[in-house]
CSV table of C-alpha atoms in Angstrom, one decimal:
chain,number,residue,atom,x,y,z
A,2,MET,CA,123.1,101.6,109.0
A,3,LYS,CA,123.1,104.4,106.4
A,4,LEU,CA,120.0,106.7,106.3
A,5,ASP,CA,118.9,108.0,103.1
A,6,ILE,CA,118.8,111.6,102.8
A,7,ASN,CA,115.1,111.7,101.6
A,8,ILE,CA,114.2,110.4,105.1
A,9,ALA,CA,114.8,113.6,106.5
A,10,ARG,CA,113.5,115.6,104.0
A,11,ILE,CA,110.0,113.8,104.0
A,12,ALA,CA,110.1,113.8,107.9
A,13,ASP,CA,110.0,117.8,107.4
A,14,PHE,CA,107.5,117.8,104.9
A,15,ILE,CA,104.7,115.5,106.4
A,16,GLY,CA,105.3,117.0,110.1
A,17,ARG,CA,104.6,120.7,108.8
A,18,HIS,CA,101.9,119.3,106.6
A,19,ILE,CA,99.6,117.8,109.6
A,20,THR,CA,100.3,121.0,111.8
A,21,ASN,CA,98.9,123.1,109.2
A,22,VAL,CA,95.5,121.2,107.9
A,23,PRO,CA,92.3,120.4,109.4
A,24,PHE,CA,91.6,116.9,110.2
A,25,LEU,CA,89.1,114.9,108.2
A,26,GLU,CA,85.6,114.7,108.8
A,27,GLY,CA,84.8,113.1,112.2
A,28,GLY,CA,88.1,114.0,113.5
A,29,VAL,CA,90.1,111.5,111.1
A,30,PRO,CA,93.9,112.5,111.0
A,31,PRO,CA,94.7,113.3,107.4
A,32,PHE,CA,97.4,111.5,105.2
A,33,ALA,CA,100.0,113.6,103.8
A,34,SER,CA,101.5,111.3,101.3
A,35,ILE,CA,100.3,109.0,98.5
A,36,GLU,CA,102.6,107.0,96.5
A,37,PHE,CA,101.7,105.8,92.7
A,38,SER,CA,102.9,102.8,91.3
A,39,ASN,CA,101.9,104.0,88.1
A,40,ASN,CA,103.1,100.8,85.9
A,41,ALA,CA,104.2,97.4,85.8
A,42,LEU,CA,107.4,97.9,84.4
A,43,CYS,CA,111.3,98.6,85.3
A,44,ASN,CA,114.4,98.7,83.0
A,45,ARG,CA,116.6,97.3,85.9
A,46,ARG,CA,116.9,94.3,87.9
A,47,CYS,CA,118.7,95.5,91.0
A,48,ILE,CA,120.4,92.8,93.4
A,49,PHE,CA,119.1,94.8,96.4
A,50,CYS,CA,115.2,95.0,94.6
A,51,PRO,CA,112.6,92.8,94.7
A,52,ARG,CA,112.5,93.1,91.0
A,53,VAL,CA,115.8,91.3,90.7
A,54,ASN,CA,113.0,88.0,90.7
A,55,SER,CA,111.7,88.2,87.3
A,56,THR,CA,109.3,85.6,87.9
A,57,LEU,CA,107.6,87.3,90.8
A,58,PHE,CA,108.1,90.6,89.3
A,59,PRO,CA,107.6,90.3,85.2
A,60,ASN,CA,107.4,93.4,83.2
A,61,LYS,CA,104.1,94.0,82.2
A,62,ASN,CA,103.0,96.8,79.8
A,63,GLU,CA,99.9,97.8,82.4
A,64,HIS,CA,99.8,101.5,83.7
A,65,LEU,CA,97.6,103.4,86.0
A,66,SER,CA,94.2,104.4,84.5
A,67,TYR,CA,94.1,108.3,83.8
A,68,ASP,CA,90.4,108.1,84.3
A,69,LEU,CA,90.9,106.5,87.9
A,70,PHE,CA,93.8,109.1,88.6
A,71,GLN,CA,91.5,112.0,87.5
A,72,LYS,CA,88.8,110.5,89.9
A,73,THR,CA,91.1,110.3,92.7
A,74,MET,CA,92.3,113.9,92.2
A,75,LYS,CA,88.9,115.2,92.3
A,76,GLU,CA,88.5,113.6,95.7
A,77,LEU,CA,91.6,115.0,96.9
A,78,ALA,CA,90.5,118.5,95.6
A,79,ALA,CA,87.3,118.1,97.6
A,80,VAL,CA,89.3,118.7,100.8
A,81,ASP,CA,91.9,121.0,99.2
A,82,TYR,CA,94.6,118.5,99.6
A,83,SER,CA,97.8,120.2,100.0
A,84,GLY,CA,100.1,116.8,100.7
A,85,ARG,CA,102.4,115.2,98.1
A,86,ILE,CA,102.0,112.4,95.8
A,87,SER,CA,104.8,110.4,94.3
A,88,PHE,CA,105.3,108.3,91.3
A,89,SER,CA,107.4,105.5,92.3
A,90,GLY,CA,106.3,102.5,94.1
A,91,PHE,CA,107.5,99.3,92.6
A,92,CYS,CA,108.2,100.4,88.8
A,93,GLU,CA,110.3,103.1,86.9
A,94,PRO,CA,107.4,105.8,86.7
A,95,LEU,CA,109.2,107.3,83.4
A,96,LEU,CA,108.1,104.1,81.4
A,97,THR,CA,104.7,105.6,81.4
A,98,LYS,CA,105.1,107.7,78.4
A,99,ASP,CA,102.4,110.6,78.9
A,100,LEU,CA,103.3,111.0,82.7
A,101,GLU,CA,103.3,114.5,81.9
A,102,LYS,CA,99.4,114.4,81.5
A,103,TYR,CA,98.8,113.1,85.0
A,104,ILE,CA,101.0,115.6,86.5
A,105,ALA,CA,99.4,118.3,84.6
A,106,LEU,CA,96.1,117.4,85.9
A,107,GLY,CA,97.3,116.8,89.6
A,108,LYS,CA,98.5,120.2,89.7
A,109,LYS,CA,95.7,121.9,87.7
A,110,THR,CA,93.0,119.9,90.1
A,111,CYS,CA,95.2,120.3,93.5
A,112,HIS,CA,97.3,123.1,93.0
A,113,LYS,CA,98.6,123.3,96.7
A,114,MET,CA,99.8,119.5,96.2
A,115,THR,CA,103.5,118.7,95.7
A,116,ILE,CA,104.1,116.1,92.9
A,117,GLU,CA,107.4,114.2,92.9
A,118,ILE,CA,109.1,111.4,91.0
A,119,SER,CA,111.5,109.0,91.9
A,120,SER,CA,113.6,107.5,88.9
A,121,ASN,CA,116.4,105.6,87.8
A,122,GLY,CA,117.2,108.4,85.3
A,123,ASP,CA,118.2,105.8,82.4
A,124,ILE,CA,115.6,107.4,80.1
A,125,LEU,CA,115.5,110.8,81.1
A,126,THR,CA,116.9,113.4,78.9
A,127,LYS,CA,116.8,117.2,78.9
A,128,ASP,CA,113.9,117.5,76.8
A,129,ARG,CA,111.9,115.0,79.1
A,130,MET,CA,113.1,116.8,82.3
A,131,LYS,CA,111.8,119.9,80.8
A,132,SER,CA,108.5,118.6,79.7
A,133,LEU,CA,108.0,117.1,83.4
A,134,PHE,CA,108.6,120.4,85.1
A,135,ASP,CA,106.6,122.4,82.6
A,136,ALA,CA,103.7,120.1,83.3
A,137,GLY,CA,103.7,121.0,87.1
A,138,LEU,CA,106.6,118.4,88.7
A,139,ASP,CA,108.0,119.8,91.6
A,140,ASN,CA,110.7,117.8,92.2
A,141,ILE,CA,112.5,114.5,90.8
A,142,ARG,CA,114.8,112.0,92.7
A,143,ILE,CA,117.0,110.4,90.5
A,144,SER,CA,119.3,107.2,91.5
A,145,LEU,CA,122.5,107.1,89.8
A,146,TYR,CA,123.4,103.3,89.4
A,147,GLU,CA,126.2,103.5,86.7
A,148,GLY,CA,128.8,105.7,88.3
A,149,PRO,CA,129.8,109.2,89.7
A,150,HIS,CA,130.2,110.4,86.0
A,151,GLN,CA,126.3,110.3,85.8
A,152,ASN,CA,126.2,113.0,88.4
A,153,GLU,CA,128.1,115.7,86.1
A,154,ILE,CA,125.3,115.0,83.5
A,155,PHE,CA,122.4,115.6,85.3
A,156,MET,CA,123.8,118.6,87.1
A,157,LYS,CA,124.8,119.7,83.6
A,158,ILE,CA,120.9,119.1,82.6
A,159,LYS,CA,119.7,120.7,85.9
A,160,ASN,CA,121.7,124.0,85.3
A,161,GLU,CA,120.7,124.2,81.6
A,162,LEU,CA,117.2,124.2,82.5
A,163,ASN,CA,117.7,126.7,85.6
A,164,LEU,CA,116.5,124.0,88.2
A,165,ASN,CA,117.6,123.9,91.6
A,166,ASP,CA,119.0,121.4,94.2
A,167,LYS,CA,115.3,121.0,95.6
A,168,GLN,CA,113.9,120.4,92.4
A,169,VAL,CA,116.6,117.8,91.2
A,170,ILE,CA,118.0,115.5,93.8
A,171,VAL,CA,120.6,112.9,92.7
A,172,ARG,CA,121.4,109.9,94.9
A,173,SER,CA,124.5,107.6,94.7
A,174,ARG,CA,123.1,103.9,94.2
A,175,TYR,CA,126.2,102.7,92.7
A,176,LEU,CA,128.1,102.5,95.9
A,177,SER,CA,129.6,99.3,96.9
A,178,ALA,CA,127.8,96.6,99.1
A,179,GLU,CA,130.1,97.8,102.3
A,180,GLN,CA,128.4,101.3,101.6
A,181,SER,CA,124.8,99.7,101.3
A,182,TYR,CA,124.8,100.5,97.9
A,183,GLY,CA,124.1,104.3,98.7
A,184,LEU,CA,120.6,103.4,100.4
A,185,THR,CA,118.9,102.1,103.3
A,186,ILE,CA,119.0,98.6,103.1
A,187,SER,CA,115.7,96.6,104.0
A,188,ASN,CA,114.0,93.2,103.1
A,189,ARG,CA,111.2,95.0,101.7
A,190,ALA,CA,108.7,93.2,104.0
A,191,GLY,CA,110.5,89.9,103.0
A,192,ALA,CA,110.7,90.5,99.4
A,193,VAL,CA,114.3,90.6,99.3
A,194,THR,CA,117.0,88.0,100.2
A,195,LEU,CA,120.6,89.0,100.0
A,196,ASN,CA,123.7,87.2,101.5
A,197,ASN,CA,127.3,88.4,100.7
A,198,GLU,CA,130.5,89.1,102.5
A,199,SER,CA,129.0,92.8,103.5
A,200,ILE,CA,125.2,92.7,103.8
A,201,ARG,CA,122.7,89.9,104.6
A,202,ILE,CA,119.1,90.4,104.0
A,203,GLU,CA,116.3,87.9,104.7
A,204,PRO,CA,112.6,87.8,106.1
A,205,LEU,CA,112.5,88.0,109.9
A,206,LYS,CA,112.0,84.8,111.9
A,207,GLU,CA,110.4,86.7,114.5
A,208,PRO,CA,108.2,90.0,114.0
A,209,LEU,CA,109.8,93.1,115.3
A,210,LYS,CA,108.0,94.5,118.7
A,211,GLN,CA,107.6,97.9,117.9
A,212,PRO,CA,105.1,100.2,115.8
A,213,CYS,CA,105.7,101.5,112.4
A,214,TYR,CA,104.3,104.8,111.3
A,215,TYR,CA,103.9,104.2,107.7
A,216,PRO,CA,100.0,103.5,107.7
A,217,PHE,CA,99.6,106.4,109.6
A,218,TYR,CA,100.6,108.9,107.1
A,219,LYS,CA,100.6,107.5,103.7
A,220,MET,CA,99.4,104.8,101.2
A,221,LEU,CA,100.6,103.3,98.1
A,222,VAL,CA,98.2,103.2,95.1
A,223,ASP,CA,99.0,100.1,92.6
A,224,TYR,CA,98.8,100.8,88.8
A,225,ASN,CA,95.4,98.8,89.0
A,226,GLY,CA,93.7,100.7,91.7
A,227,ASP,CA,94.6,98.4,94.7
A,228,VAL,CA,95.8,100.4,97.7
A,229,LEU,CA,98.3,99.1,100.3
A,230,ILE,CA,99.2,100.3,103.8
A,231,CYS,CA,103.0,100.4,102.9
A,232,SER,CA,105.2,100.9,100.1
A,233,ASN,CA,107.7,98.4,101.5
A,234,ASP,CA,104.8,95.6,100.9
A,235,TRP,CA,106.2,94.5,97.4
A,236,LEU,CA,104.8,91.0,97.7
A,237,LYS,CA,101.1,93.0,98.0
A,238,LYS,CA,100.2,90.9,101.0
A,239,LEU,CA,97.8,93.4,102.6
A,240,ILE,CA,95.5,95.2,100.1
A,241,VAL,CA,93.1,97.3,101.8
A,242,GLY,CA,90.9,98.6,99.3
A,243,ASN,CA,90.6,99.3,95.6
A,244,LEU,CA,90.1,102.9,94.2
A,245,HIS,CA,88.0,102.0,91.3
A,246,GLY,CA,85.0,100.9,93.8
A,247,GLN,CA,85.7,103.1,96.9
A,248,THR,CA,87.1,107.0,97.3
A,249,VAL,CA,90.4,107.3,98.7
A,250,TYR,CA,89.0,108.3,102.0
A,251,GLU,CA,86.9,105.5,102.5
A,252,VAL,CA,90.0,103.4,102.1
A,253,TRP,CA,92.0,105.3,104.2
A,254,ASN,CA,89.3,105.0,107.2
A,255,GLY,CA,88.1,101.7,106.2
A,256,HIS,CA,88.0,98.7,108.4
A,257,LYS,CA,91.5,96.8,107.0
A,258,PHE,CA,93.6,100.1,107.3
A,259,ASN,CA,92.6,100.8,110.8
A,260,GLU,CA,92.9,97.0,112.1
A,261,ALA,CA,96.4,97.4,110.8
A,262,ARG,CA,97.0,100.6,112.4
A,263,ILE,CA,95.5,99.5,115.9
A,264,ARG,CA,97.5,96.3,116.0
A,265,LEU,CA,100.8,98.6,115.2
A,266,MET,CA,99.7,101.2,117.6
A,267,ARG,CA,100.0,98.2,120.3
A,268,HIS,CA,103.5,97.3,118.9
A,269,ASP,CA,101.8,94.1,117.4
A,270,ARG,CA,103.4,93.4,113.9
A,271,SER,CA,102.8,89.5,114.1
A,272,PHE,CA,100.3,89.8,110.8
A,273,ALA,CA,101.4,90.1,106.7
A,274,PRO,CA,103.4,91.7,105.7
A,275,CYS,CA,104.5,93.4,108.7
A,276,ASP,CA,105.4,89.9,110.5
A,277,ILE,CA,108.8,89.3,108.3
A,278,CYS,CA,109.6,92.8,107.6
A,279,ASP,CA,112.6,94.4,109.2
A,280,VAL,CA,111.8,98.2,108.1
A,281,ASN,CA,112.4,100.4,111.3
A,282,GLY,CA,109.4,102.3,110.3
A,283,ILE,CA,109.5,105.1,112.7
A,284,TYR,CA,111.8,107.4,111.2
A,285,ASN,CA,109.0,109.7,109.8
A,286,GLY,CA,105.3,110.0,110.9
A,287,GLY,CA,105.5,110.1,114.7
A,288,ILE,CA,103.0,113.2,114.7
A,289,HIS,CA,100.4,111.6,112.7
A,290,PHE,CA,100.9,108.2,114.9
A,291,GLN,CA,100.2,110.4,118.0
A,292,ALA,CA,97.1,111.7,116.2
A,293,TRP,CA,95.5,108.6,115.6
A,294,ILE,CA,96.2,107.4,119.1
A,295,GLN,CA,94.0,110.4,120.4
A,296,TYR,CA,91.5,109.5,117.6
A,297,TYR,CA,91.2,105.7,118.7
A,298,GLN,CA,91.0,107.0,122.4
A,299,LYS,CA,88.2,108.9,121.5
A,300,GLN,CA,86.4,106.3,119.7
A,301,ARG,CA,87.1,104.2,122.9
A,302,ILE,CA,89.6,101.8,121.0
A,303,GLU,CA,92.8,101.2,122.9
């Protein structure tokens, strides 16, 4: 299976983060990443993405509340958060027209924080790229779906704006099925079914008997404030809290999040959405996983 180059990049970032920040109150291991699904829109229907099903994933012109984002940033600033946030999730983030306002607030409130975007690049112009970086964006990952000619377009923009390869990362998603479309293919916790001559994707019939590290180092915040333990839970089967009524730290160390971690720590994926998910889940976050094991042992939970 082809591994996305982003996996190694994120592994390096989160590994360095946990070794350089204090743990939270009570010895709770910190998170290193928050992914915001900042709207309910996408302009594409890719065959390997759950949004290919327009019935399950209709486009809705709904966006993450600026007030809620401001509240979350204040909570992160209270502990001098220096991890990463990413605008990505289940949407095309650039369809939030005032995303620059969110980025500027995030960088002003948590100046040590790394701010990223994952985009299909379809509506990304030179002027928009400039405004995003002027607002405080640290990097953007652009998935190219049309063909190799797009690489030349974005490299020209990058060079004209004096941006480097760490700030602008392009990924070839126009490749064939035999080449896994240029990405690490998964069933997105059972949300994708695909069967052609080269790739077969479907929900698992039996859960994998192994841990998954996602809930040990990151969380996903949906546009309505719901928090999910994993960015692969496209069907949103396990909502562990909502930031409208809870702080980000109350959710992170809440009962539902901890219950999922403890089961995964025991190699038990027999609960939704993990029971039908084929994501490996152990490429990133190993240090966080071990930190949570030690925390639960101190709490006499094994």
